[in-house]
Amino acid sequence: MKTPASSTGCPLCGASALETINETDLLCSECSFVVTGTKKLAAEREREHSQPQPSSVSETTPKQWQDKISISDSSDSVLVEMITSTEAFVQTLRGDTDDCIKAVEMLADVWQNQYFRGRSIPVGIAAVIYASFRRQKSPRPLGIVAEACGISEQQLRAGYRALRTDYNVHSEITPPASYFPFLRLQLGLDEEVEQRARELLSSRTEVTGSPTSIASACVYLAAKEQGQSITLAESGAASGVSKETVWKKTKEITN
């Protein structure tokens, strides 16, 4: 429920429309920042909104009644919306049903542990999705996840750092080869290209740098060899790196 404007606003964007999600926290209706309030503040907002409003029973539609009885607490409502968004983002990132389940399980876990208190919900969701894919050893490039979730890479890095530090969400370093399946799907290439990319990578163990840029370069070279040519720009866009970076890595691999 949205509360009327008051002297207390969102510390992130300054908006005054805040929604009570539990006895201590409020949700900004503009930027989805979770404002850590006090019991007194939340109670005052509840009292403001609970003042009788002129209306009649005939004005209440069946759907309004359904909304009131199907979700008993507004915090549950927020979590349901977050789960729906998480599943949609995972599918956008070419995740399957199991990927959705794993991400939602992590989301529910950190939600219960107050990870979203004082944090933008879109940033928190993106961090959970990024961490979940990494935990399953099927990572998505950070820049691609940030873009899909509508936030900046800097915001995602900060959200993921907090997730790892405060909630023991750790994952191993992701090797370049772990990105091959996702890049192949993103670029519409066949499995032969992925296999050739793995061969190129294994024969050039001395190449160092960003795993995503190395993976992009290997996929680019493999596709070219298999007659499924893609541009440097397309290869870079699939992994969130520049075409210049992909080009430099192709030179390191072929020299």
mmCIF file of C-alpha atoms in Angstrom:
data_model
loop_
_atom_site.group_PDB
_atom_site.id
_atom_site.type_symbol
_atom_site.label_atom_id
_atom_site.label_comp_id
_atom_site.label_asym_id
_atom_site.label_seq_id
_atom_site.Cartn_x
_atom_site.Cartn_y
_atom_site.Cartn_z
ATOM 1 C CA MET A 1 0.000 0.000 0.000
ATOM 2 C CA LYS A 2 1.362 3.455 -0.868
ATOM 3 C CA THR A 3 1.443 6.050 1.840
ATOM 4 C CA PRO A 4 0.796 9.734 1.283
ATOM 5 C CA ALA A 5 3.678 12.157 0.971
ATOM 6 C CA SER A 6 5.334 13.106 4.229
ATOM 7 C CA SER A 7 8.490 14.686 5.595
ATOM 8 C CA THR A 8 10.160 11.302 5.581
ATOM 9 C CA GLY A 9 11.348 10.320 2.115
ATOM 10 C CA CYS A 10 13.611 7.866 0.334
ATOM 11 C CA PRO A 11 17.282 8.582 1.135
ATOM 12 C CA LEU A 12 18.291 7.348 -2.326
ATOM 13 C CA CYS A 13 16.005 9.252 -4.724
ATOM 14 C CA GLY A 14 14.155 11.618 -2.393
ATOM 15 C CA ALA A 15 10.687 10.358 -3.292
ATOM 16 C CA SER A 16 8.075 10.650 -0.561
ATOM 17 C CA ALA A 17 5.844 7.753 -1.642
ATOM 18 C CA LEU A 18 6.924 4.897 0.600
ATOM 19 C CA GLU A 19 5.187 1.561 1.085
ATOM 20 C CA THR A 20 5.196 -0.314 4.398
ATOM 21 C CA ILE A 21 6.420 -3.887 3.885
ATOM 22 C CA ASN A 22 6.843 -4.888 7.538
ATOM 23 C CA GLU A 23 6.978 -3.313 10.984
ATOM 24 C CA THR A 24 10.436 -1.817 10.477
ATOM 25 C CA ASP A 25 10.999 -1.424 6.721
ATOM 26 C CA LEU A 26 9.540 0.709 3.953
ATOM 27 C CA LEU A 27 9.771 0.339 0.167
ATOM 28 C CA CYS A 28 10.293 3.347 -2.116
ATOM 29 C CA SER A 29 7.650 3.307 -4.847
ATOM 30 C CA GLU A 30 9.968 5.142 -7.248
ATOM 31 C CA CYS A 31 13.342 3.352 -7.080
ATOM 32 C CA SER A 32 12.463 0.197 -5.048
ATOM 33 C CA PHE A 33 14.993 1.053 -2.338
ATOM 34 C CA VAL A 34 14.255 -0.682 0.960
ATOM 35 C CA VAL A 35 14.309 1.990 3.646
ATOM 36 C CA THR A 36 15.195 0.703 7.091
ATOM 37 C CA GLY A 37 12.780 2.536 9.329
ATOM 38 C CA THR A 38 11.658 2.246 12.916
ATOM 39 C CA LYS A 39 8.635 0.555 14.392
ATOM 40 C CA LYS A 40 7.263 3.949 15.326
ATOM 41 C CA LEU A 41 7.591 5.308 11.789
ATOM 42 C CA ALA A 42 6.000 2.244 10.273
ATOM 43 C CA ALA A 43 3.181 2.362 12.795
ATOM 44 C CA GLU A 44 2.525 6.009 12.052
ATOM 45 C CA ARG A 45 2.323 5.282 8.341
ATOM 46 C CA GLU A 46 -0.047 2.418 8.958
ATOM 47 C CA ARG A 47 -2.288 4.688 11.023
ATOM 48 C CA GLU A 48 -2.228 7.374 8.317
ATOM 49 C CA HIS A 49 -3.320 4.924 5.685
ATOM 50 C CA SER A 50 -5.871 3.210 7.898
ATOM 51 C CA GLN A 51 -7.987 6.357 8.324
ATOM 52 C CA PRO A 52 -11.546 5.708 7.061
ATOM 53 C CA GLN A 53 -12.064 6.667 3.434
ATOM 54 C CA PRO A 54 -15.456 7.456 1.923
ATOM 55 C CA SER A 55 -16.498 4.442 -0.092
ATOM 56 C CA SER A 56 -19.267 1.907 -0.433
ATOM 57 C CA VAL A 57 -19.298 -1.874 -0.589
ATOM 58 C CA SER A 58 -20.577 -1.707 -4.157
ATOM 59 C CA GLU A 59 -17.378 0.086 -5.238
ATOM 60 C CA THR A 60 -15.180 -2.830 -4.199
ATOM 61 C CA THR A 61 -14.609 -5.157 -7.137
ATOM 62 C CA PRO A 62 -14.170 -8.944 -6.810
ATOM 63 C CA LYS A 63 -10.521 -8.584 -7.767
ATOM 64 C CA GLN A 64 -9.929 -6.087 -4.962
ATOM 65 C CA TRP A 65 -11.386 -8.585 -2.481
ATOM 66 C CA GLN A 66 -9.198 -11.316 -3.964
ATOM 67 C CA ASP A 67 -6.092 -9.146 -3.604
ATOM 68 C CA LYS A 68 -6.940 -8.503 0.034
ATOM 69 C CA ILE A 69 -7.449 -12.117 1.052
ATOM 70 C CA SER A 70 -4.827 -13.867 -1.088
ATOM 71 C CA ILE A 71 -1.794 -12.121 0.423
ATOM 72 C CA SER A 72 -1.979 -11.585 4.152
ATOM 73 C CA ASP A 73 1.072 -9.358 4.547
ATOM 74 C CA SER A 74 2.519 -6.679 2.284
ATOM 75 C CA SER A 75 6.041 -8.059 2.762
ATOM 76 C CA ASP A 76 4.827 -11.346 1.268
ATOM 77 C CA SER A 77 3.460 -9.387 -1.677
ATOM 78 C CA VAL A 78 6.829 -7.742 -2.292
ATOM 79 C CA LEU A 79 8.596 -11.113 -2.166
ATOM 80 C CA VAL A 80 6.131 -12.594 -4.664
ATOM 81 C CA GLU A 81 6.801 -9.728 -7.071
ATOM 82 C CA MET A 82 10.552 -10.201 -6.602
ATOM 83 C CA ILE A 83 10.280 -13.919 -7.371
ATOM 84 C CA THR A 84 8.345 -13.160 -10.542
ATOM 85 C CA SER A 85 10.987 -10.641 -11.649
ATOM 86 C CA THR A 86 13.808 -13.044 -10.822
ATOM 87 C CA GLU A 87 12.311 -15.834 -12.923
ATOM 88 C CA ALA A 88 11.789 -13.467 -15.853
ATOM 89 C CA PHE A 89 15.393 -12.222 -15.712
ATOM 90 C CA VAL A 90 16.785 -15.758 -15.461
ATOM 91 C CA GLN A 91 14.813 -16.765 -18.549
ATOM 92 C CA THR A 92 16.043 -13.661 -20.384
ATOM 93 C CA LEU A 93 19.567 -14.851 -19.591
ATOM 94 C CA ARG A 94 18.737 -18.211 -21.203
ATOM 95 C CA GLY A 95 18.300 -20.042 -17.940
ATOM 96 C CA ASP A 96 16.100 -23.127 -17.677
ATOM 97 C CA THR A 97 13.603 -24.223 -15.029
ATOM 98 C CA ASP A 98 16.319 -25.540 -12.723
ATOM 99 C CA ASP A 99 18.173 -22.210 -13.001
ATOM 100 C CA CYS A 100 14.974 -20.409 -11.989
ATOM 101 C CA ILE A 101 14.478 -22.686 -8.990
ATOM 102 C CA LYS A 102 18.058 -22.216 -7.758
ATOM 103 C CA ALA A 103 17.887 -18.440 -8.109
ATOM 104 C CA VAL A 104 14.536 -18.216 -6.313
ATOM 105 C CA GLU A 105 15.807 -20.432 -3.484
ATOM 106 C CA MET A 106 18.779 -18.120 -2.981
ATOM 107 C CA LEU A 107 16.510 -15.073 -3.197
ATOM 108 C CA ALA A 108 14.191 -16.400 -0.494
ATOM 109 C CA ASP A 109 17.151 -17.280 1.723
ATOM 110 C CA VAL A 110 18.806 -13.858 1.613
ATOM 111 C CA TRP A 111 15.409 -12.140 1.903
ATOM 112 C CA GLN A 112 14.814 -13.925 5.204
ATOM 113 C CA ASN A 113 18.279 -12.873 6.341
ATOM 114 C CA GLN A 114 17.497 -9.183 5.682
ATOM 115 C CA TYR A 115 19.878 -8.773 2.734
ATOM 116 C CA PHE A 116 17.472 -6.321 1.080
ATOM 117 C CA ARG A 117 17.299 -3.938 4.027
ATOM 118 C CA GLY A 118 18.795 -0.623 2.919
ATOM 119 C CA ARG A 119 19.393 -1.947 -0.610
ATOM 120 C CA SER A 120 17.727 -1.356 -3.962
ATOM 121 C CA ILE A 121 15.584 -4.361 -4.871
ATOM 122 C CA PRO A 122 16.669 -4.440 -8.569
ATOM 123 C CA VAL A 123 20.329 -4.441 -7.477
ATOM 124 C CA GLY A 124 19.707 -7.207 -4.955
ATOM 125 C CA ILE A 125 17.843 -9.351 -7.471
ATOM 126 C CA ALA A 126 20.625 -8.930 -10.039
ATOM 127 C CA ALA A 127 23.259 -9.893 -7.459
ATOM 128 C CA VAL A 128 21.320 -13.019 -6.526
ATOM 129 C CA ILE A 129 20.929 -14.053 -10.171
ATOM 130 C CA TYR A 130 24.611 -13.437 -10.908
ATOM 131 C CA ALA A 131 25.675 -15.414 -7.823
ATOM 132 C CA SER A 132 23.257 -18.258 -8.529
ATOM 133 C CA PHE A 133 24.533 -18.824 -12.062
ATOM 134 C CA ARG A 134 28.130 -18.780 -10.800
ATOM 135 C CA ARG A 135 27.336 -21.250 -8.031
ATOM 136 C CA GLN A 136 25.958 -23.661 -10.643
ATOM 137 C CA LYS A 137 29.163 -23.312 -12.688
ATOM 138 C CA SER A 138 27.159 -21.841 -15.547
ATOM 139 C CA PRO A 139 28.068 -18.172 -15.170
ATOM 140 C CA ARG A 140 26.688 -15.228 -17.074
ATOM 141 C CA PRO A 141 28.960 -12.241 -17.803
ATOM 142 C CA LEU A 142 28.527 -9.510 -15.220
ATOM 143 C CA GLY A 143 27.812 -6.838 -17.813
ATOM 144 C CA ILE A 144 25.128 -8.956 -19.464
ATOM 145 C CA VAL A 145 23.384 -9.615 -16.142
ATOM 146 C CA ALA A 146 23.496 -5.924 -15.246
ATOM 147 C CA GLU A 147 22.027 -4.953 -18.607
ATOM 148 C CA ALA A 148 19.255 -7.563 -18.395
ATOM 149 C CA CYS A 149 18.270 -6.345 -14.923
ATOM 150 C CA GLY A 150 18.403 -2.665 -15.839
ATOM 151 C CA ILE A 151 21.226 -1.602 -13.521
ATOM 152 C CA SER A 152 24.864 -0.553 -13.933
ATOM 153 C CA GLU A 153 27.848 -2.872 -13.680
ATOM 154 C CA GLN A 154 29.083 -0.844 -10.713
ATOM 155 C CA GLN A 155 25.804 -1.399 -8.887
ATOM 156 C CA LEU A 156 25.924 -5.126 -9.567
ATOM 157 C CA ARG A 157 29.511 -5.408 -8.345
ATOM 158 C CA ALA A 158 28.569 -3.659 -5.102
ATOM 159 C CA GLY A 159 25.485 -5.828 -4.602
ATOM 160 C CA TYR A 160 27.384 -9.038 -5.304
ATOM 161 C CA ARG A 161 30.228 -7.986 -2.998
ATOM 162 C CA ALA A 162 27.770 -7.484 -0.143
ATOM 163 C CA LEU A 163 26.130 -10.818 -0.896
ATOM 164 C CA ARG A 164 29.439 -12.617 -0.655
ATOM 165 C CA THR A 165 30.665 -10.748 2.407
ATOM 166 C CA ASP A 166 27.557 -10.643 4.560
ATOM 167 C CA TYR A 167 25.752 -13.851 3.645
ATOM 168 C CA ASN A 168 28.547 -16.298 2.886
ATOM 169 C CA VAL A 169 27.519 -16.609 -0.758
ATOM 170 C CA HIS A 170 30.802 -17.732 -2.236
ATOM 171 C CA SER A 171 31.649 -19.194 -5.608
ATOM 172 C CA GLU A 172 34.794 -20.399 -7.282
ATOM 173 C CA ILE A 173 36.665 -18.427 -9.895
ATOM 174 C CA THR A 174 34.948 -18.970 -13.233
ATOM 175 C CA PRO A 175 37.250 -20.317 -15.974
ATOM 176 C CA PRO A 176 36.797 -19.112 -19.576
ATOM 177 C CA ALA A 177 35.362 -22.474 -20.691
ATOM 178 C CA SER A 178 32.407 -22.117 -18.315
ATOM 179 C CA TYR A 179 31.092 -19.257 -20.481
ATOM 180 C CA PHE A 180 31.102 -21.232 -23.742
ATOM 181 C CA PRO A 181 27.568 -22.718 -23.489
ATOM 182 C CA PHE A 182 25.982 -19.327 -22.828
ATOM 183 C CA LEU A 183 27.959 -17.564 -25.564
ATOM 184 C CA ARG A 184 27.068 -20.267 -28.071
ATOM 185 C CA LEU A 185 23.372 -19.807 -27.326
ATOM 186 C CA GLN A 186 23.601 -16.030 -27.400
ATOM 187 C CA LEU A 187 25.275 -16.091 -30.805
ATOM 188 C CA GLY A 188 23.135 -18.859 -32.296
ATOM 189 C CA LEU A 189 26.089 -21.170 -32.967
ATOM 190 C CA ASP A 190 26.172 -24.962 -32.996
ATOM 191 C CA GLU A 191 27.910 -27.381 -30.644
ATOM 192 C CA GLU A 192 30.812 -27.955 -33.049
ATOM 193 C CA VAL A 193 31.842 -24.350 -32.542
ATOM 194 C CA GLU A 194 31.766 -24.768 -28.778
ATOM 195 C CA GLN A 195 33.899 -27.913 -29.020
ATOM 196 C CA ARG A 196 36.433 -26.166 -31.229
ATOM 197 C CA ALA A 197 36.538 -23.220 -28.823
ATOM 198 C CA ARG A 198 37.429 -25.627 -26.027
ATOM 199 C CA GLU A 199 40.226 -27.079 -28.119
ATOM 200 C CA LEU A 200 41.626 -23.623 -28.840
ATOM 201 C CA LEU A 201 41.514 -22.725 -25.164
ATOM 202 C CA SER A 202 43.255 -25.921 -24.046
ATOM 203 C CA SER A 203 46.063 -25.347 -26.550
ATOM 204 C CA ARG A 204 46.691 -21.780 -25.340
ATOM 205 C CA THR A 205 46.986 -22.162 -21.589
ATOM 206 C CA GLU A 206 49.424 -19.256 -21.385
ATOM 207 C CA VAL A 207 46.769 -16.699 -22.331
ATOM 208 C CA THR A 208 45.681 -14.668 -19.310
ATOM 209 C CA GLY A 209 43.140 -11.972 -18.579
ATOM 210 C CA SER A 210 39.404 -11.658 -18.170
ATOM 211 C CA PRO A 211 37.706 -15.060 -18.523
ATOM 212 C CA THR A 212 34.851 -13.515 -20.515
ATOM 213 C CA SER A 213 37.160 -11.819 -23.015
ATOM 214 C CA ILE A 214 39.186 -15.021 -23.498
ATOM 215 C CA ALA A 215 35.989 -17.018 -23.971
ATOM 216 C CA SER A 216 34.683 -14.510 -26.524
ATOM 217 C CA ALA A 217 37.901 -14.638 -28.511
ATOM 218 C CA CYS A 218 37.912 -18.441 -28.588
ATOM 219 C CA VAL A 219 34.289 -18.577 -29.723
ATOM 220 C CA TYR A 220 34.956 -15.957 -32.396
ATOM 221 C CA LEU A 221 37.930 -17.888 -33.803
ATOM 222 C CA ALA A 222 36.116 -21.222 -33.609
ATOM 223 C CA ALA A 223 33.061 -19.864 -35.426
ATOM 224 C CA LYS A 224 35.280 -18.410 -38.121
ATOM 225 C CA GLU A 225 37.022 -21.763 -38.638
ATOM 226 C CA GLN A 226 33.676 -23.568 -38.849
ATOM 227 C CA GLY A 227 32.335 -21.184 -41.477
ATOM 228 C CA GLN A 228 29.864 -19.627 -39.059
ATOM 229 C CA SER A 229 31.450 -16.217 -39.087
ATOM 230 C CA ILE A 230 30.408 -13.618 -36.554
ATOM 231 C CA THR A 231 31.739 -10.117 -36.119
ATOM 232 C CA LEU A 232 34.042 -9.005 -33.349
ATOM 233 C CA ALA A 233 31.311 -6.638 -32.196
ATOM 234 C CA GLU A 234 28.762 -9.460 -31.977
ATOM 235 C CA SER A 235 31.149 -11.666 -30.039
ATOM 236 C CA GLY A 236 31.960 -8.856 -27.629
ATOM 237 C CA ALA A 237 28.314 -7.873 -27.147
ATOM 238 C CA ALA A 238 27.412 -11.441 -26.177
ATOM 239 C CA SER A 239 29.873 -11.315 -23.287
ATOM 240 C CA GLY A 240 29.725 -7.644 -22.373
ATOM 241 C CA VAL A 241 33.201 -6.673 -23.594
ATOM 242 C CA SER A 242 34.340 -4.381 -26.400
ATOM 243 C CA LYS A 243 35.214 -5.602 -29.890
ATOM 244 C CA GLU A 244 38.721 -4.192 -29.371
ATOM 245 C CA THR A 245 39.183 -6.441 -26.340
ATOM 246 C CA VAL A 246 38.037 -9.489 -28.309
ATOM 247 C CA TRP A 247 40.416 -8.598 -31.149
ATOM 248 C CA LYS A 248 43.398 -8.301 -28.762
ATOM 249 C CA LYS A 249 42.649 -11.688 -27.255
ATOM 250 C CA THR A 250 42.348 -13.332 -30.679
ATOM 251 C CA LYS A 251 45.859 -12.078 -31.426
ATOM 252 C CA GLU A 252 47.196 -13.535 -28.188
ATOM 253 C CA ILE A 253 45.585 -16.891 -28.977
ATOM 254 C CA THR A 254 46.743 -17.127 -32.599
ATOM 255 C CA ASN A 255 50.281 -15.795 -32.136
#
